[in-house]
XYZ file of C-alpha atoms in Angstrom:
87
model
C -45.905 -27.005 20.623
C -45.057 -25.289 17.318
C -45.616 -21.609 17.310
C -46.871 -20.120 14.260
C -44.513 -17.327 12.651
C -46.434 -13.954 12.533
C -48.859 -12.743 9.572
C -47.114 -10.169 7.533
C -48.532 -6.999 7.373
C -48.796 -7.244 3.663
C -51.355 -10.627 4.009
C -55.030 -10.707 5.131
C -55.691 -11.739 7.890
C -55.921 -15.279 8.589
C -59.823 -15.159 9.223
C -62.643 -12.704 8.857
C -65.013 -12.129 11.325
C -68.976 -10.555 11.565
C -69.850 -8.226 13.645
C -70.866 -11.176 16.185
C -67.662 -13.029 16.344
C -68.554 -15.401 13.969
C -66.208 -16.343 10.764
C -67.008 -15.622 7.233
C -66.807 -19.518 6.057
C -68.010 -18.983 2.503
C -65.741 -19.574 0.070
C -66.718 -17.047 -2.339
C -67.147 -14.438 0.300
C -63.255 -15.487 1.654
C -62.034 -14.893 -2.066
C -63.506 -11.835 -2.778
C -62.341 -10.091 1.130
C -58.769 -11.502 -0.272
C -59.094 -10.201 -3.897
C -59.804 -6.793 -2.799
C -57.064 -6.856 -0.069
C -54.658 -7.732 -2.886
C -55.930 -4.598 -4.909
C -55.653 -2.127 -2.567
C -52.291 -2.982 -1.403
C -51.171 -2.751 -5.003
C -52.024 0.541 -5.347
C -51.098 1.858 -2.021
C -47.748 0.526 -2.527
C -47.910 2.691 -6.172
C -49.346 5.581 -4.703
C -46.507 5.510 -1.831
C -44.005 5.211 -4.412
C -45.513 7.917 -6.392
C -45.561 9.968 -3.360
C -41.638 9.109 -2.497
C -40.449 10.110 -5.996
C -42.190 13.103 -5.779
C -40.382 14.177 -2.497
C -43.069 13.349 0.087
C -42.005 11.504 3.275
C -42.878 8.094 3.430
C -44.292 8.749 7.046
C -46.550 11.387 6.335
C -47.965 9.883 3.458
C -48.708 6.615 5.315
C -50.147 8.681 7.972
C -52.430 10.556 5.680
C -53.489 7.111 4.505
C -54.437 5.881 7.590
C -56.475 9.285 8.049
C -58.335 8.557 4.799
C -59.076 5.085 5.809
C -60.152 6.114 9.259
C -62.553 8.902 7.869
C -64.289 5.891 5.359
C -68.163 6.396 5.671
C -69.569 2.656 6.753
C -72.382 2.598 3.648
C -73.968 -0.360 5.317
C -75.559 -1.633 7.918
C -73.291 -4.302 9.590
C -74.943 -8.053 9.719
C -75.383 -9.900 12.608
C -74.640 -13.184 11.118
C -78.222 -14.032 11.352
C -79.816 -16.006 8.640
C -76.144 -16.020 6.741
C -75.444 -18.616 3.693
C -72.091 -19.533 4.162
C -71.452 -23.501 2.646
């Protein structure tokens, strides 16, 4: 059996998932996720760079990303999966 090589850090995952373990199957839903993953790793990579040529370590500014991203409000309630529209 062939293993598959491991996702890079820099790619979404390979599937998204609802709060009850099932996958987001919709198309349109499955672009968007990936659209926005694109975006924001485009400008953390500028903002670390920023941060690097401005004499920052590269540590503590990924750490203090990881902080902000921790400390996110959730806005929404999660869903279920019930009564989802995903063809």
């Amino acid at each position: 059996m062939t293993q598959k090589p491991p996702r890079s850090a820099c790619q979404p995952p390979e599937k998204w998932f609802r709060g009850d373990g099932s996958v987001v199957a919709c198309t349109e839903k499955v672009k968007v996720l990936e659209e926005n993953w694109a975006e924001l790793r485009e400008q953390l990579q500028e903002a670390l760079d920023d941060a690097i040529l401005m004499g920052c370590t590269a540590s503590q500014v990924k750490a203090e990303f990881k902080r902000l991203v921790d400390e996110l409000p959730v806005r929404y309630a999660e869903q279920d999966g019930a009564g989802r529209d995903d063809r």
